[in-house]
Short mmCIF file of C-alpha atoms and ligand atoms in Angstrom, two decimals:
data_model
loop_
_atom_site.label_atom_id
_atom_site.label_comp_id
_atom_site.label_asym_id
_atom_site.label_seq_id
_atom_site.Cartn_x
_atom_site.Cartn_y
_atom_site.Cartn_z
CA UNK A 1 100.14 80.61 146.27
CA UNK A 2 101.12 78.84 149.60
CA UNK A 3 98.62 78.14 152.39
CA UNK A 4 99.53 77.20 155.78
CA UNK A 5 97.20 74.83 156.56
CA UNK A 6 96.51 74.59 160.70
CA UNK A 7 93.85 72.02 161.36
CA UNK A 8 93.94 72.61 165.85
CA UNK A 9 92.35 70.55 167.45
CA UNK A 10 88.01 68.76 168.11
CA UNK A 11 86.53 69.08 164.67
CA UNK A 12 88.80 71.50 163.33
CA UNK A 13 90.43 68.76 161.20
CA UNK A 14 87.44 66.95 160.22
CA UNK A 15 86.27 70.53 158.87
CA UNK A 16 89.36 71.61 157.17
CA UNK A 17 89.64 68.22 155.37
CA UNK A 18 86.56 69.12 153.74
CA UNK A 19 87.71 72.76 152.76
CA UNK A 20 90.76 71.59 151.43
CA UNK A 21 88.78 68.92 149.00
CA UNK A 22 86.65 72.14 147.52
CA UNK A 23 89.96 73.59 147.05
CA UNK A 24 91.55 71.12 144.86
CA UNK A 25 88.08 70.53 143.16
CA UNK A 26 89.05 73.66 141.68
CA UNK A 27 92.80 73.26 140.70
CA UNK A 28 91.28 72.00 137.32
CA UNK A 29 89.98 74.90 136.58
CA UNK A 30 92.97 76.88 137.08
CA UNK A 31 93.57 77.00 140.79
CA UNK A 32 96.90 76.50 141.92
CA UNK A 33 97.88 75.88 145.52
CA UNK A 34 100.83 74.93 147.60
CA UNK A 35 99.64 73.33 151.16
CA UNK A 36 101.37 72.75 154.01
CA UNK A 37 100.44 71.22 156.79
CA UNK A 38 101.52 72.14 160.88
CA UNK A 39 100.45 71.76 164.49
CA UNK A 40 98.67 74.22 166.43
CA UNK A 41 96.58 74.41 169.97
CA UNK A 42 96.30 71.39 171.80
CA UNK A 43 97.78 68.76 169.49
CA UNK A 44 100.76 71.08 169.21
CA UNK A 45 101.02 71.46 173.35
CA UNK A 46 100.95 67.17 173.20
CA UNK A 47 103.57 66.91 170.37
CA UNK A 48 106.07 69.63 171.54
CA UNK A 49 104.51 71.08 174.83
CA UNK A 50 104.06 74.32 172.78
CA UNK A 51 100.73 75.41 170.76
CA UNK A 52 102.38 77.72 168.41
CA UNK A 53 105.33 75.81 168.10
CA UNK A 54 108.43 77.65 166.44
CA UNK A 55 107.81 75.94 163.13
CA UNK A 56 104.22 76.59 162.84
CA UNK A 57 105.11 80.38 163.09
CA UNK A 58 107.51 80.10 160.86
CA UNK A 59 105.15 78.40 158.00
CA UNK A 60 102.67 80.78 158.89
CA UNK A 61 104.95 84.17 157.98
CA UNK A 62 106.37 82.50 154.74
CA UNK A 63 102.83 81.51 153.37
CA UNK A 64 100.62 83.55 151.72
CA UNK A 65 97.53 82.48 153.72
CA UNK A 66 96.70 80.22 156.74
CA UNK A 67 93.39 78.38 156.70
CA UNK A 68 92.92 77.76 160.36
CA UNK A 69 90.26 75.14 161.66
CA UNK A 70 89.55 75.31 165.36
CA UNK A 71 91.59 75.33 168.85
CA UNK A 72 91.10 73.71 172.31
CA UNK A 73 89.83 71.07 174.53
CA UNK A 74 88.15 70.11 177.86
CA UNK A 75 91.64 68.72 178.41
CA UNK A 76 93.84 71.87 178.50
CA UNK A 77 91.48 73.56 180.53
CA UNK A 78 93.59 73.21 183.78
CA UNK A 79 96.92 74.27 181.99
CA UNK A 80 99.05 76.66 183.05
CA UNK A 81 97.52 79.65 180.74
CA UNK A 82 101.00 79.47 178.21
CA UNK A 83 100.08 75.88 177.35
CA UNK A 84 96.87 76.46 176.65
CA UNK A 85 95.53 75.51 172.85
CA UNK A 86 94.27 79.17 172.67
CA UNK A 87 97.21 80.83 173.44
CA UNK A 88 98.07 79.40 169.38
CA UNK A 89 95.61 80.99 168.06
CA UNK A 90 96.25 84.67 170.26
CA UNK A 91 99.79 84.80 169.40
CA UNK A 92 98.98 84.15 165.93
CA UNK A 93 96.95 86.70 165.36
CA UNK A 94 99.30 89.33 167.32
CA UNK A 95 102.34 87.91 165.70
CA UNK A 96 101.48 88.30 162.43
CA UNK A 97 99.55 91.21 163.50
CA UNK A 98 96.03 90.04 161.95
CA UNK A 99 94.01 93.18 163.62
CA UNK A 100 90.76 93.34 161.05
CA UNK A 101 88.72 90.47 161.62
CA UNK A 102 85.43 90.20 159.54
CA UNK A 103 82.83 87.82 160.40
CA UNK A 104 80.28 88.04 158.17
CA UNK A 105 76.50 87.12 159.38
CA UNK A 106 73.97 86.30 156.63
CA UNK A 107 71.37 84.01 156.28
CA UNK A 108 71.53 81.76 153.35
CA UNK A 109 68.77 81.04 151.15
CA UNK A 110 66.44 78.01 153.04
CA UNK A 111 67.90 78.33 156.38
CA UNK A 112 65.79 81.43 158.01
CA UNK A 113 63.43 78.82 159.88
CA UNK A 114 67.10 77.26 161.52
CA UNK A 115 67.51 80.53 163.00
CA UNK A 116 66.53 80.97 166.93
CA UNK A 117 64.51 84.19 165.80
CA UNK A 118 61.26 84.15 163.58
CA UNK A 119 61.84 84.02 159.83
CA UNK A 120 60.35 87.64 159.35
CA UNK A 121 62.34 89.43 161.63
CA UNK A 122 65.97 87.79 160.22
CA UNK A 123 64.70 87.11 156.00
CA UNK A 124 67.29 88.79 153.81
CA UNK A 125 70.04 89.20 156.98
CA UNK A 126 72.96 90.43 156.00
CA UNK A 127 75.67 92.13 158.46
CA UNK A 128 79.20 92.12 158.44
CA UNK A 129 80.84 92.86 161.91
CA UNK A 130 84.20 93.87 161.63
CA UNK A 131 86.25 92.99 165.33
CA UNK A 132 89.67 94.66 166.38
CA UNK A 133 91.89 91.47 166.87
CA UNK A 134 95.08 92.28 168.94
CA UNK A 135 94.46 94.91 171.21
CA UNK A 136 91.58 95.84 173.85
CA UNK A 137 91.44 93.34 177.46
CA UNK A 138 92.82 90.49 175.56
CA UNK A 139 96.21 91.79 175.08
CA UNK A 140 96.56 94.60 177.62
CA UNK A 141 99.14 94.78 180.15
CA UNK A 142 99.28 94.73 183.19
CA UNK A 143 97.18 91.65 183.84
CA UNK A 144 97.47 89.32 186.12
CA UNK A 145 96.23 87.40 189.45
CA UNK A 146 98.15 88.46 192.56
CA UNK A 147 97.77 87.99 196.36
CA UNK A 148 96.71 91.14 198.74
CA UNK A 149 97.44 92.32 202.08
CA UNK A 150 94.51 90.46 203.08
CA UNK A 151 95.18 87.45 201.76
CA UNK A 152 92.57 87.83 199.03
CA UNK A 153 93.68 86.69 195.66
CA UNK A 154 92.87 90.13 192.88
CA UNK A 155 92.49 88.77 189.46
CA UNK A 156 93.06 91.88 186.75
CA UNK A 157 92.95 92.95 183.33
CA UNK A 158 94.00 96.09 181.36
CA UNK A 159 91.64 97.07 178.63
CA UNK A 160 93.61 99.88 176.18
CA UNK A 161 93.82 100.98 172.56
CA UNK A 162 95.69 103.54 171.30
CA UNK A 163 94.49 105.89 168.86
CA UNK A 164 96.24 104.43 165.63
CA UNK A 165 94.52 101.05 166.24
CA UNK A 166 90.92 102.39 166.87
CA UNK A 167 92.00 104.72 163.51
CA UNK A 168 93.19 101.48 161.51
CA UNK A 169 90.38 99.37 162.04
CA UNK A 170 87.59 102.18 161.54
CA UNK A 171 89.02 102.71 158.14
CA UNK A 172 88.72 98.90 157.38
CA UNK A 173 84.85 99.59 158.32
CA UNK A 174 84.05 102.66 156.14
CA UNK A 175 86.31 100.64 153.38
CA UNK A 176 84.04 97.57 153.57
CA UNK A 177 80.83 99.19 153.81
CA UNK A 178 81.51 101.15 150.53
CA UNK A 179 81.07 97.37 149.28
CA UNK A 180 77.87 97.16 150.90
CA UNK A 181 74.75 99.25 152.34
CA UNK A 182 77.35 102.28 153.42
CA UNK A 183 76.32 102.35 156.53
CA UNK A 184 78.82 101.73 159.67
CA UNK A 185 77.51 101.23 163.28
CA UNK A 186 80.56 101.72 165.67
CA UNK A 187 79.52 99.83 169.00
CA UNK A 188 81.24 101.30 172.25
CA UNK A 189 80.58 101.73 176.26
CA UNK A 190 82.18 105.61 176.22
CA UNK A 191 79.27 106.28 178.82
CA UNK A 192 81.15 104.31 180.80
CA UNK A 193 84.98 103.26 179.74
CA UNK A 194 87.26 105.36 179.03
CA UNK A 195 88.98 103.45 176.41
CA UNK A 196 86.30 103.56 174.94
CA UNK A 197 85.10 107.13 175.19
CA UNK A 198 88.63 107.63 173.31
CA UNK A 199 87.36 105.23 170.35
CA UNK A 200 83.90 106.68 169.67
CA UNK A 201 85.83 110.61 169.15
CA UNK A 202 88.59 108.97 167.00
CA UNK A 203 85.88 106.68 164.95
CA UNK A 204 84.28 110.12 164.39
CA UNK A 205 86.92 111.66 163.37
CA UNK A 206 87.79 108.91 160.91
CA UNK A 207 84.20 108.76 159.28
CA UNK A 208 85.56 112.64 158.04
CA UNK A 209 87.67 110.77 155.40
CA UNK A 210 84.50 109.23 154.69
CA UNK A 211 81.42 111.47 153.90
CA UNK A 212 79.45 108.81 151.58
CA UNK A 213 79.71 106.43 154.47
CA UNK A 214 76.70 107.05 157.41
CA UNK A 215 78.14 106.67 160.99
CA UNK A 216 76.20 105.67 163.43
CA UNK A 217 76.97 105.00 167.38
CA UNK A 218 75.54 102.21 170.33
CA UNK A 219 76.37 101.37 173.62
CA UNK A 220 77.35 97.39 173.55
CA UNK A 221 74.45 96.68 175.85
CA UNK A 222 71.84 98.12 173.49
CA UNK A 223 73.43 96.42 170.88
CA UNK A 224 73.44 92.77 172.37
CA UNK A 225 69.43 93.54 172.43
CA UNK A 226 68.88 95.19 168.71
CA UNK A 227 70.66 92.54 167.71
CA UNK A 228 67.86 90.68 168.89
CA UNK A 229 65.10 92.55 168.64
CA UNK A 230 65.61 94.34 164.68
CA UNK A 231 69.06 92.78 163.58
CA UNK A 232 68.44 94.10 160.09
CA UNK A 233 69.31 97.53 160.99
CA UNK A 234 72.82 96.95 160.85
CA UNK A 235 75.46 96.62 157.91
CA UNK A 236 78.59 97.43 159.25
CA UNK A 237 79.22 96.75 162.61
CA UNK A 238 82.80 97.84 164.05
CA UNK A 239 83.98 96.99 167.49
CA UNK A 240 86.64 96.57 170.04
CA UNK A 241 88.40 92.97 170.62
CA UNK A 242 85.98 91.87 173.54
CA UNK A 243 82.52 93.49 172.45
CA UNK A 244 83.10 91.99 168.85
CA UNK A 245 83.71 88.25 170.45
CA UNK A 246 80.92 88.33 172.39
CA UNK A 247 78.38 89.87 169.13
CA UNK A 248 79.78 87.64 166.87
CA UNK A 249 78.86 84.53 168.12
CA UNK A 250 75.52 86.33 169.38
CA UNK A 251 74.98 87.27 165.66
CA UNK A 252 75.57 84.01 164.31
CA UNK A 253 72.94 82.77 166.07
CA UNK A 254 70.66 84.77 163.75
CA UNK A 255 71.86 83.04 160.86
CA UNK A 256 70.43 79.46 162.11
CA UNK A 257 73.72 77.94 163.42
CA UNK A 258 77.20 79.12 164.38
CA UNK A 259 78.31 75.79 162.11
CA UNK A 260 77.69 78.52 158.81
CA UNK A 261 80.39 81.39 159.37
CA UNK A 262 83.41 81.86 158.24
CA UNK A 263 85.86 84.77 159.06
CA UNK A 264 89.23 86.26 158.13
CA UNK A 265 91.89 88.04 160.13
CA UNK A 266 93.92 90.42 157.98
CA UNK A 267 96.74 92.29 158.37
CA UNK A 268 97.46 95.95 156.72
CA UNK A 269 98.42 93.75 153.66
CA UNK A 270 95.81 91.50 153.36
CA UNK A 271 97.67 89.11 154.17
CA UNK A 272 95.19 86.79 156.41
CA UNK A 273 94.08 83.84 158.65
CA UNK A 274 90.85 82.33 157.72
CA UNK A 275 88.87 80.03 160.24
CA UNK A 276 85.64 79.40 161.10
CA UNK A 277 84.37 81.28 163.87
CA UNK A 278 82.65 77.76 165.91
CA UNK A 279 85.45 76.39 167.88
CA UNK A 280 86.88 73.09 168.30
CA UNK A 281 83.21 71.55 169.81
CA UNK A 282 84.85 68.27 171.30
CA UNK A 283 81.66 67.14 172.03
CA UNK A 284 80.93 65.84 168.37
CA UNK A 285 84.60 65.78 167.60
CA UNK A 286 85.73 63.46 165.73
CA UNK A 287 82.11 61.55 165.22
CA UNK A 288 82.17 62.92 161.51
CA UNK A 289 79.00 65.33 162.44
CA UNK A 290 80.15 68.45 161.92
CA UNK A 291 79.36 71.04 159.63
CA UNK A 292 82.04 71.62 157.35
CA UNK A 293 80.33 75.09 155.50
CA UNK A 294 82.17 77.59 157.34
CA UNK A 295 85.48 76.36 156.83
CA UNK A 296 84.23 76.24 152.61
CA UNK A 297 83.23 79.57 153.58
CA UNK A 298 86.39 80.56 155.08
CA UNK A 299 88.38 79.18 152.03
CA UNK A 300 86.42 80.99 149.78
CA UNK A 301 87.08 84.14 151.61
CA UNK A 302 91.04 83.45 151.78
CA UNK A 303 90.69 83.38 147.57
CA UNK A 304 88.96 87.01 147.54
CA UNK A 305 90.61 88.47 150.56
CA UNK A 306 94.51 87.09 150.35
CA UNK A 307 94.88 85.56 146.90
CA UNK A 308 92.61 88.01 144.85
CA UNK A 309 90.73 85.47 143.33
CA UNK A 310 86.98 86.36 143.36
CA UNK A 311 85.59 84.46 140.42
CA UNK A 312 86.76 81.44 142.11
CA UNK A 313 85.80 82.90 145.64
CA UNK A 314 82.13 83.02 143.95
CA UNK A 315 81.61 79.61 142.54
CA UNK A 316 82.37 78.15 146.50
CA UNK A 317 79.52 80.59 147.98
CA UNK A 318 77.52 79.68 145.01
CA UNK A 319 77.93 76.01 145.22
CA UNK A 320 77.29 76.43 149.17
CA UNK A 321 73.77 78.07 148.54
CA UNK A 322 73.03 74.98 146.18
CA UNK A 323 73.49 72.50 148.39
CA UNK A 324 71.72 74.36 150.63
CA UNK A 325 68.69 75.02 147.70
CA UNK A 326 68.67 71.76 147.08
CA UNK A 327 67.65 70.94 151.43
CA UNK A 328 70.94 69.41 152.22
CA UNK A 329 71.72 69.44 155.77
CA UNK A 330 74.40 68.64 158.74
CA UNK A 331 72.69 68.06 161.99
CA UNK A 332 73.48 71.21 163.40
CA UNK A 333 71.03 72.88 160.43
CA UNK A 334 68.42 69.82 160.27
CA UNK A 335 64.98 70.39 161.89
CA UNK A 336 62.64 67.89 163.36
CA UNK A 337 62.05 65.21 160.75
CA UNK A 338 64.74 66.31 158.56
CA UNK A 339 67.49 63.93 157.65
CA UNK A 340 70.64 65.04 158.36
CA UNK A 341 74.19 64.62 156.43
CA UNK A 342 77.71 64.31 157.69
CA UNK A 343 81.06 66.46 157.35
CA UNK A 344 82.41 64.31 154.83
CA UNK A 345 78.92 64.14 152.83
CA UNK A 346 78.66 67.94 152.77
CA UNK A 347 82.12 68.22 151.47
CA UNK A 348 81.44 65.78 148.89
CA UNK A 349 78.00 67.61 147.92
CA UNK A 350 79.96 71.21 147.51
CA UNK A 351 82.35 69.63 145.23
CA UNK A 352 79.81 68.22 143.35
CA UNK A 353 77.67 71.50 142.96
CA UNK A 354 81.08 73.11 142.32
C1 IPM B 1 86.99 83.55 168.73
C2 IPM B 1 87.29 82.68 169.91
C3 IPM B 1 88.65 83.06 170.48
C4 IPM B 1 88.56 84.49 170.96
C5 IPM B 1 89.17 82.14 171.58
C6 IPM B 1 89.22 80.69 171.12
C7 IPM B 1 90.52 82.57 172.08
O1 IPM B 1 86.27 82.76 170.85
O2 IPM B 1 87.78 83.55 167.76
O3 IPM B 1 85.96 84.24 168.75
O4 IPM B 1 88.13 84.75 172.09
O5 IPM B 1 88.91 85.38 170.20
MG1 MG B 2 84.59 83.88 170.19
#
């Protein structure tokens, strides 16, 4: 199996370091990987002015998998917008046309006093929002910021999705909640949109194909607040490129800290990107602080997802929930009075309960 191995930028190789070491903790037992290692995001804009440089693509399409760690920087902020580290990660995702993104949101066992909401309303937490990837306002043309008569400067955007993506993507729901609770909430704004009146009549027509799967429908708003208010109501969430960005990292929040969850981006093959879903956060970058268990995560996802290798897929997420058992914890998960571990320390614990 070869992995493309993309470490970006902030903590993203501090985190991925850590994956990788769980990884070959299990090449003993049978695991065999080839990894290769290229530039992406901002290091890639410093080294060749370029954050998906030619290569990088390249690597990524020949490989099997791409365990991705994180993208951007205060510095490329001011960039013009081709230059910028998260153009990398965009173009990846269209390129190699990644459009089912699962970001799983549960609450591992210990950790429902680290989330922001009380322990009875989140105990047992366990949703799976699944987020079209390369379509919707990110990717629409036209876009743009031009100059009018007046003078004024008119920023725009183009939010679209044609019917075969909304169809594609509602089938990876109903797929993945025949896994789980069978239940798929399809969030929307059709009072309002019309892109997105179009996806709520072709996500019903879908759920046809699928009469043991329950659909259910919400406007984004009201979802942003049950979320909130009765998150456990939800299994499968499915949702357009912008809603899902924004209710993923609002979900995560549930699970006591956006430093636990993984993701994958697949594409109709399975074929996938795996990254944590926390970002590069160059505030702690590089200070050895971060918390390395979604990138674990994400690795153990890329076994079940790309390389069909659940049994070893299992013993990561197991090992992860004993570290966690045993009170282990990165400062991002510690509460008052609680000593807390670093990246490398974590790592070195999940190999260990490995
Ligand atoms: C995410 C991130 C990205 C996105 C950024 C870095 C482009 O927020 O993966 O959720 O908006 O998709
Ligand atoms: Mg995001």
């Amino acid at each position: 199996m070869r992995i493309a191995v993309l470490p970006g930028d902030g903590i993203g190789p501090e985190v991925v370091a850590e994956a990788l070491k769980v990884l070959r903790a299990l090449e003993p037992a049978g695991l065999r990987l080839e990894c290769t290692q290229a530039d992406v995001g901002g290091i890639a804009v410093d080294r060749c002015g370029d954050p998906l440089p030619p290569p990088t693509l390249a690597l990524a399409r020949a490989c099997d998998a791409i365990l991705f760690g994180a993208v951007g920087g205060p510095r490329y902020d001011t960039a013009p917008r081709a230059q910028r580290p998260e153009q990398g990660l965009l173009r990846l995702r269209k390129e190699l046309g990644l459009f089912a993104n699962l970001r799983p949101a549960r609450i591992f066992p210990g950790l429902g006093g680290a989330s922001a909401l009380k322990s009875e309303v989140v105990d047992g937490l366990d949703i799976l929002i699944i987020r079209e990837l390369t379509g919707d306002i990110y990717f629409g043309q036209p876009r743009g910021i031009h100059t009018l008569a007046s003078g004024e400067r008119e920023g725009f955007d183009t939010m679209r999705y044609r019917e075969g993506e909304i169809r594609r993507i509602a089938r990876v729901a109903f797929e993945s909640a025949r896994g789980r609770a069978r239940r798929v909430c399809s969030v929307d704004k059709a009072n309002v949109l019309e892109t997105m009146q179009l996806w709520r009549e072709v996500v019903s027509e879908v759920a046809h194909e699928f009469p043991d799967v329950e659909l259910s429908h919400m406007l984004v708003d009201n979802a942003a607040m049950q979320l909130v208010r009765a998150p456990r109501q939800f299994d499968v969430i499915v949702t357009g490129n912008m809603f899902g960005d924004i209710l993923s990292d609002e979900a995560s929040a549930l699970t006591g800290s956006i430093g636990m969850l993984p993701s994958a981006s697949l594409d109709e093959r399975h074929k996938g990107m795996y990254e944590p879903i926390h970002g590069s956060a160059p505030d702690i970058a590089g200070k050895g602080l971060a918390n390395p268990l979604a990138t674990i995560l994400s690795a153990a996802m890329m076994l079940r997802y790309s390389l069909r290798q659940e049994a070893f897929a299992q013993r990561i997420e197991r090992a992860v929930q004993a570290v966690l058992r045993a009170g282990l914890r990165t400062a991002d998960l510690a509460r008052a009075g609680e000593q807390a571990i670093g990246t490398a320390a974590m790592g070195d614990a999940v190999v260990a309960a490995l």
